[in-house]
GROMACS .gro file of C-alpha atoms in nm:
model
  247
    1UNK     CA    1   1.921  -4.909   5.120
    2UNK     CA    2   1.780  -5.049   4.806
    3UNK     CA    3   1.770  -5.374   4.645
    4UNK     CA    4   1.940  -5.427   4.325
    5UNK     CA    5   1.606  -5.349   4.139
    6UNK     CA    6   1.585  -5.020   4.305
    7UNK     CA    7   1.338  -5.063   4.535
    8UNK     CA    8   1.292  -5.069   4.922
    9UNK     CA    9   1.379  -5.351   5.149
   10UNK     CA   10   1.345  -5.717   5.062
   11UNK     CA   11   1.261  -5.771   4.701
   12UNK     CA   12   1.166  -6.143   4.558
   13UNK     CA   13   1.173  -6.325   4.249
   14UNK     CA   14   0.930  -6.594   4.275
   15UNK     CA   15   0.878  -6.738   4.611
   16UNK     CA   16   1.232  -6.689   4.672
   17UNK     CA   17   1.437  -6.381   4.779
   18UNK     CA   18   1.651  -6.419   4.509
   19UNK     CA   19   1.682  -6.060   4.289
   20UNK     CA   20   1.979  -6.117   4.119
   21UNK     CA   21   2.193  -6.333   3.894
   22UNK     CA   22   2.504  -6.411   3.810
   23UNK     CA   23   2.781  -6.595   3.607
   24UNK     CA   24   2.912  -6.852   3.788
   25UNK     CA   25   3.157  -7.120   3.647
   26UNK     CA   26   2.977  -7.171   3.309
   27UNK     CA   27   2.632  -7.134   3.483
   28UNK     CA   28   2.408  -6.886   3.633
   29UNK     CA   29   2.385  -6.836   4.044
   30UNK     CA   30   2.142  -6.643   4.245
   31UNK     CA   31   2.116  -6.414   4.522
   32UNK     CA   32   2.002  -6.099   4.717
   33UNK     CA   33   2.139  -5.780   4.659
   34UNK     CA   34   2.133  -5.480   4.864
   35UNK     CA   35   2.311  -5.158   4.756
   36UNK     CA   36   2.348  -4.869   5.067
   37UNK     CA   37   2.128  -4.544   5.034
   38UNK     CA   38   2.514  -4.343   4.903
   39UNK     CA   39   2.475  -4.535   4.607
   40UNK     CA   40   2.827  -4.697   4.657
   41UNK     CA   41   3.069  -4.869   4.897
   42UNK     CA   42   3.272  -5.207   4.979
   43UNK     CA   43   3.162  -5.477   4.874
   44UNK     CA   44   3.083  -5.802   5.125
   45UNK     CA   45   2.955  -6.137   5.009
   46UNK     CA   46   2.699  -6.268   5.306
   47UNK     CA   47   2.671  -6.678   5.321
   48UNK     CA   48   2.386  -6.807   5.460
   49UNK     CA   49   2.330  -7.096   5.748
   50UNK     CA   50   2.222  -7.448   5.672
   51UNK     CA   51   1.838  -7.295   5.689
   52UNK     CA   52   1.855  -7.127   5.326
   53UNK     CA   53   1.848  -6.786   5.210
   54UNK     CA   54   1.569  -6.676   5.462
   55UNK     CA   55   1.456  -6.335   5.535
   56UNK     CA   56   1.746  -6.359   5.869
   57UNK     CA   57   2.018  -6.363   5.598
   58UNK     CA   58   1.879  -6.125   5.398
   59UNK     CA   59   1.813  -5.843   5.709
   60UNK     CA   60   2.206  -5.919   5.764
   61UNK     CA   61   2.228  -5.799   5.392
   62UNK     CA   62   2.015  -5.482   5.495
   63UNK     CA   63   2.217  -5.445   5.805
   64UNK     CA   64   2.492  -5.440   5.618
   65UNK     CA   65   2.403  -5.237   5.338
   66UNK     CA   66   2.276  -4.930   5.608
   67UNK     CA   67   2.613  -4.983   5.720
   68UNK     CA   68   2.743  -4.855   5.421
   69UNK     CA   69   2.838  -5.187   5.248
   70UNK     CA   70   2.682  -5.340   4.896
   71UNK     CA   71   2.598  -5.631   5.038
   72UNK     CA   72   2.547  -5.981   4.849
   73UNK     CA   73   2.378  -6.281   4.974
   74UNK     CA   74   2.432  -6.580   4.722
   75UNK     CA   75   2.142  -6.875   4.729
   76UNK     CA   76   2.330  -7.177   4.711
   77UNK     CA   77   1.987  -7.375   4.797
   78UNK     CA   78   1.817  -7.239   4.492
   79UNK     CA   79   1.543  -7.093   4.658
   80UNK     CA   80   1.483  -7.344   4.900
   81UNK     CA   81   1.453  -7.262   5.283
   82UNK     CA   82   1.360  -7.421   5.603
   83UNK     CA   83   1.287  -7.407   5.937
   84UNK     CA   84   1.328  -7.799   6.043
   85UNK     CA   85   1.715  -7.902   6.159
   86UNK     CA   86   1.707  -8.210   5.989
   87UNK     CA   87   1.583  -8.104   5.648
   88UNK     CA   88   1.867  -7.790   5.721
   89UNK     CA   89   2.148  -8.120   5.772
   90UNK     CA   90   2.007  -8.315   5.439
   91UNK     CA   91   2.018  -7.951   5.222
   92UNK     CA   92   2.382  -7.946   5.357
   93UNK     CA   93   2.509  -8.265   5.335
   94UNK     CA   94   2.378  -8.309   5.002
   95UNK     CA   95   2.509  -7.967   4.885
   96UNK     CA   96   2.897  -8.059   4.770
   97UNK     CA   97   3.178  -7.805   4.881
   98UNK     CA   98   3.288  -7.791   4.502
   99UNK     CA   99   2.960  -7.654   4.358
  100UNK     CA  100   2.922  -7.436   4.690
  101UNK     CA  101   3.287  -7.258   4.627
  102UNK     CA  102   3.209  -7.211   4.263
  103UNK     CA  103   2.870  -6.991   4.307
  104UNK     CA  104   3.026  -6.774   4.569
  105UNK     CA  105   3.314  -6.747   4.373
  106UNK     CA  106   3.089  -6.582   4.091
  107UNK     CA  107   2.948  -6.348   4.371
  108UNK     CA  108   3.297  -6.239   4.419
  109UNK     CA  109   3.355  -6.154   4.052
  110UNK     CA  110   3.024  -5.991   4.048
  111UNK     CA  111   3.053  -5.788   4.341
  112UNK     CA  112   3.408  -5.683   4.222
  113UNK     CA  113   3.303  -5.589   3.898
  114UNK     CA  114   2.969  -5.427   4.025
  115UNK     CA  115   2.938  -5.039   3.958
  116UNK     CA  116   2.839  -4.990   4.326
  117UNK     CA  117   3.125  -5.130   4.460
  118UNK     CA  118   3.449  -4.958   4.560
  119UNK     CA  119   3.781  -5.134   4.619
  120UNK     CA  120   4.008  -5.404   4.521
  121UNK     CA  121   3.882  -5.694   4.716
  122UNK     CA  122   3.520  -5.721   4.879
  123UNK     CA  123   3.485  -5.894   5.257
  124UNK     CA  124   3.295  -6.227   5.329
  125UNK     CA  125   3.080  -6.342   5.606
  126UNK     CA  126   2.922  -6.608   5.708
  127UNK     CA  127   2.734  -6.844   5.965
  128UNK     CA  128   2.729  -7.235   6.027
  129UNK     CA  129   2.777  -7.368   5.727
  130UNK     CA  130   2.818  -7.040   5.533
  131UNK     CA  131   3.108  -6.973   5.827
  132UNK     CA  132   3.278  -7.287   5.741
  133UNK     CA  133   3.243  -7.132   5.369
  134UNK     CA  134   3.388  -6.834   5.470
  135UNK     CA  135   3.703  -6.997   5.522
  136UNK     CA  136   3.666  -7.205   5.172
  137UNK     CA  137   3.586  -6.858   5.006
  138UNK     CA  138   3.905  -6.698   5.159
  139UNK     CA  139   4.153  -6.946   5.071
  140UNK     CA  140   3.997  -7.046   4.701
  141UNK     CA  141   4.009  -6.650   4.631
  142UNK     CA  142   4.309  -6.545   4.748
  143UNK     CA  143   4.388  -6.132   4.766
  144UNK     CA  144   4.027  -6.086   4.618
  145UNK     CA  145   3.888  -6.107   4.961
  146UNK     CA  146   4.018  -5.834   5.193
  147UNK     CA  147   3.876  -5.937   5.523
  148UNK     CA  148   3.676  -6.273   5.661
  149UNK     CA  149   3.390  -6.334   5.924
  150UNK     CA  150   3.250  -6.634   5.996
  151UNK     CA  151   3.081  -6.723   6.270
  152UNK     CA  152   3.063  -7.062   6.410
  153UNK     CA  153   3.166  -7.225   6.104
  154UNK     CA  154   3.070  -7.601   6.070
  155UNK     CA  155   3.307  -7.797   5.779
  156UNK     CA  156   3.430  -8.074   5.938
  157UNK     CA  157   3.703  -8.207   5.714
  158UNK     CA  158   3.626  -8.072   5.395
  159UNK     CA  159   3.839  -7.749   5.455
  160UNK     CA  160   4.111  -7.670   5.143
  161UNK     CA  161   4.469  -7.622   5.199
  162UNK     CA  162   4.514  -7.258   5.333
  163UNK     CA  163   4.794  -7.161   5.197
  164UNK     CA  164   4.657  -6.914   4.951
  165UNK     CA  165   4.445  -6.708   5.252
  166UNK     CA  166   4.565  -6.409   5.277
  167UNK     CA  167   4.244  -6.202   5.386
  168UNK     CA  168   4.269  -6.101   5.754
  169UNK     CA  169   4.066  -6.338   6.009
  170UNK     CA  170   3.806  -6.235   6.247
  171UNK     CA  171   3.598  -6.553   6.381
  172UNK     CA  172   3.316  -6.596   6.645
  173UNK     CA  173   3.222  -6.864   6.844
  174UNK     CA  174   3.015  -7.015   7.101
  175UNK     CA  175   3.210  -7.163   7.425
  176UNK     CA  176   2.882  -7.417   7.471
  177UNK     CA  177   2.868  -7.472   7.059
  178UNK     CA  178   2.795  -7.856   7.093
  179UNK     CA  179   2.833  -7.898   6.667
  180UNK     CA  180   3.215  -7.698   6.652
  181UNK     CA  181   3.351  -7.720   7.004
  182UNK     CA  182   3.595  -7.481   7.137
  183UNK     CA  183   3.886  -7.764   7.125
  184UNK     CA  184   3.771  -7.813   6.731
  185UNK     CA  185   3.815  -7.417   6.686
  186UNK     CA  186   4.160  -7.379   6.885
  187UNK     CA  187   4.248  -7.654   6.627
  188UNK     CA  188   4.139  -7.524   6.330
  189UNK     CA  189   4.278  -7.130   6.400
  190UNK     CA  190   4.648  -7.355   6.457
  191UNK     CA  191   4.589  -7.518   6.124
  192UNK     CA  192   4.581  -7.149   5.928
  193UNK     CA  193   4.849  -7.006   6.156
  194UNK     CA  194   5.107  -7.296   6.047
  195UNK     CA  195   4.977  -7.292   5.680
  196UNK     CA  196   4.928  -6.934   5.598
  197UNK     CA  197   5.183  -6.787   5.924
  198UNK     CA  198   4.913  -6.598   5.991
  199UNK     CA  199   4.725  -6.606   6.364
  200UNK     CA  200   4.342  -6.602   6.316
  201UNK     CA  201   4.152  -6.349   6.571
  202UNK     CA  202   3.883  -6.605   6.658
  203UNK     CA  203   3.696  -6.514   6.970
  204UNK     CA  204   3.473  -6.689   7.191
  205UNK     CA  205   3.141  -6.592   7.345
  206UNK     CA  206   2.953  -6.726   7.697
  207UNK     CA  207   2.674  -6.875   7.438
  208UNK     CA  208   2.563  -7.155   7.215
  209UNK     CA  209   2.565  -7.220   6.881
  210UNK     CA  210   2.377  -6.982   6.626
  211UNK     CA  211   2.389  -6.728   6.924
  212UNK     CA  212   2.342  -6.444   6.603
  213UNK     CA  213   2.074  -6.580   6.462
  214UNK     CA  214   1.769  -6.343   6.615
  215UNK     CA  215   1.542  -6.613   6.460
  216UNK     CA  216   1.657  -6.830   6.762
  217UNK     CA  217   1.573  -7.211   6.576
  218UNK     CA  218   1.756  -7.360   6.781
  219UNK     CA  219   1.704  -7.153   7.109
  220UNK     CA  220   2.040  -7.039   7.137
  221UNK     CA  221   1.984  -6.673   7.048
  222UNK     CA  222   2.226  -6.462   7.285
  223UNK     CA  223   2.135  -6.027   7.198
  224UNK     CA  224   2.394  -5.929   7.390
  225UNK     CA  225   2.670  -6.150   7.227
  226UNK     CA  226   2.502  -6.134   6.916
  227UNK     CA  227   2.557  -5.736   6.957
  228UNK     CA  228   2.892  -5.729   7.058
  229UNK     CA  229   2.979  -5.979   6.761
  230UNK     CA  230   2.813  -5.756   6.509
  231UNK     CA  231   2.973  -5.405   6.625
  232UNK     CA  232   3.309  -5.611   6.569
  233UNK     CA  233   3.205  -5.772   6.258
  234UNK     CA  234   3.123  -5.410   6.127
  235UNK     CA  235   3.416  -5.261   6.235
  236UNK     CA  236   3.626  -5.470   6.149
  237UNK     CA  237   3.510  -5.472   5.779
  238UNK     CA  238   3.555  -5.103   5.783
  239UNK     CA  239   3.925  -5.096   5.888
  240UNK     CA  240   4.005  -5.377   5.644
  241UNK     CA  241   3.819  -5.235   5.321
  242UNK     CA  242   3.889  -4.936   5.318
  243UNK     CA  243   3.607  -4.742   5.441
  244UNK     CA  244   3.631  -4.490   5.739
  245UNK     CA  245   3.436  -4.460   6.052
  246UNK     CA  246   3.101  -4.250   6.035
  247UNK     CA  247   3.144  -3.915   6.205
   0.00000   0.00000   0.00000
C-alpha cells in the first residue's frame, strides 16, 4: 500500500498524519490517504473516534488499503489527537455536526473523483463518534455512498432525517456499551427502517464499547470480536462495491 505521496506506510505532514487535502465546502479539509499496492480499487472514507486522527485510524486506513480499498481518513480535529477521555468529549462536543458533515462530504467528492478509485459510490466507516457520522454521511450523501459501517456510533440527538439513506447498513455494537446501550441501538435501527423502509443489519457483540480499538483506552479491547467485526466489515464492503473476493 502506499500513501498518497507514494511512499510506504504512514506518511505525515507536520506533527500530524495528515498527507492530503481537499476542497471542502468553500474551504480546504485534511486527511490520510492510502492507495492499495494494484494501484486502484473502491473507494471507502474511514471516520475517526473522538481520540483524533491517531496512528489506530490510520492502520484501519492501511488495513483497508491491503484489502484492496483506497482508503481515506478525513481529520476533522485538524491535527489534534489525544489519549485523555475528557479532552476526547470537549474535541467532540465542541466539534458541530454541520462543519463535521461538510469535510467528509469533500472526502466523498474527492475520493469519487480520485484516479485510484473505481466505482460509482465509495463505502464509509466509522467508530464512536465517526460511527454516529457514518450515519450523518449516509443520509447527507445519498446514492454516493454504496455501503455503511459504523461501529458503536455515539450521536445522541443530532442524527438528520433519513430519508435520503439509501446505502446498505451494516452496524456493530457492544451488548455492555454503557455510552449507546443496546435499547438506544434497537431504537435507532427502528428509526431508519420506518424512515428509509429499509431494516439496518446492526449486530451485537459479548463486549464493551470501543471493543475494535486495539489501542484499548478505555480497556474494552475484545480481539476476537474485534476480528469477527472486521472480516464482516471487509466483506461486506466487497459485495456492496463492487469488488470480488480474492482467490
Amino acid at each position: 500500500m502506499r500513501g498518497a505521496g507514494g511512499s510506504d506506510g504512514i506518511t505525515g505532514m507536520g506533527n500530524s498524519l495528515q498527507n492530503v487535502s481537499f476542497a471542502s465546502n468553500g474551504s480546504t479539509a485534511h486527511g490520510y490517504l492510502v492507495v492499495p499496492e494494484a494501484g486502484s480499487g473502491p473507494g471507502v472514507v474511514v471516520v475517526q473516534e473522538w481520540w483524533g486522527l491517531t496512528s489506530h485510524i490510520a492502520n484501519v486506513a492501511n488495513r483497508l488499503a491491503a484489502e484492496g480499498f483506497v482508503a481515506l481518513a478525513p481529520d476533522l480535529f485538524g491535527g489534534t489527537t489525544t489519549h485523555d477521555a475528557a479532552e476526547a468529549g470537549k474535541l467532540m462536543q465542541d466539534l458541530p455536526v454541520d462543519q463535521a458533515a461538510r469535510d467528509l462530504g469533500g472526502a466523498v467528492d474527492y475520493l469519487l473523483a480520485h484516479d485510484a478509485v473505481t466505482g460509482p459510490k465509495v463505502g464509509v466507516v466509522g467508530f464512536c463518534m465517526g460511527g454516529g457520522f457514518v450515519l450523518v454521511l449516509a443520509a447527507q450523501q445519498g446514492d454516493k455512498i454504496g455501503a455503511a459501517v459504523p461501529f458503536y456510533g455515539v450521536l445522541g440527538e443530532d442524527y438528520p432525517s433519513f430519508e435520503a439513506l439509501s446505502a446498505p447498513l451494516l452496524g456493530h455494537f457492544g451488548e455492555q456499551d454503557e455510552m449507546q446501550s443496546p435499547d438506544q441501538v434497537r431504537q435507532l435501527a427502528a428509526t431508519i427502517e420506518k424512515q428509509t423502509g429499509q431494516r439496518p443489519d446492526f449486530r451485537f457483540y459479548p463486549a464493551g464499547h470501543a471493543f475494535f480499538n486495539d489501542e484499548n483506552l478505555l480497556g474494552t479491547y475484545d480481539p476476537e470480536q474485534a476480528a469477527k467485526a472486521w472480516d464482516a466489515t471487509v466483506g461486506f464492503l466487497r459485495e456492496h462495491l463492487g469488488m470480488p473476493e480474492p482467490g
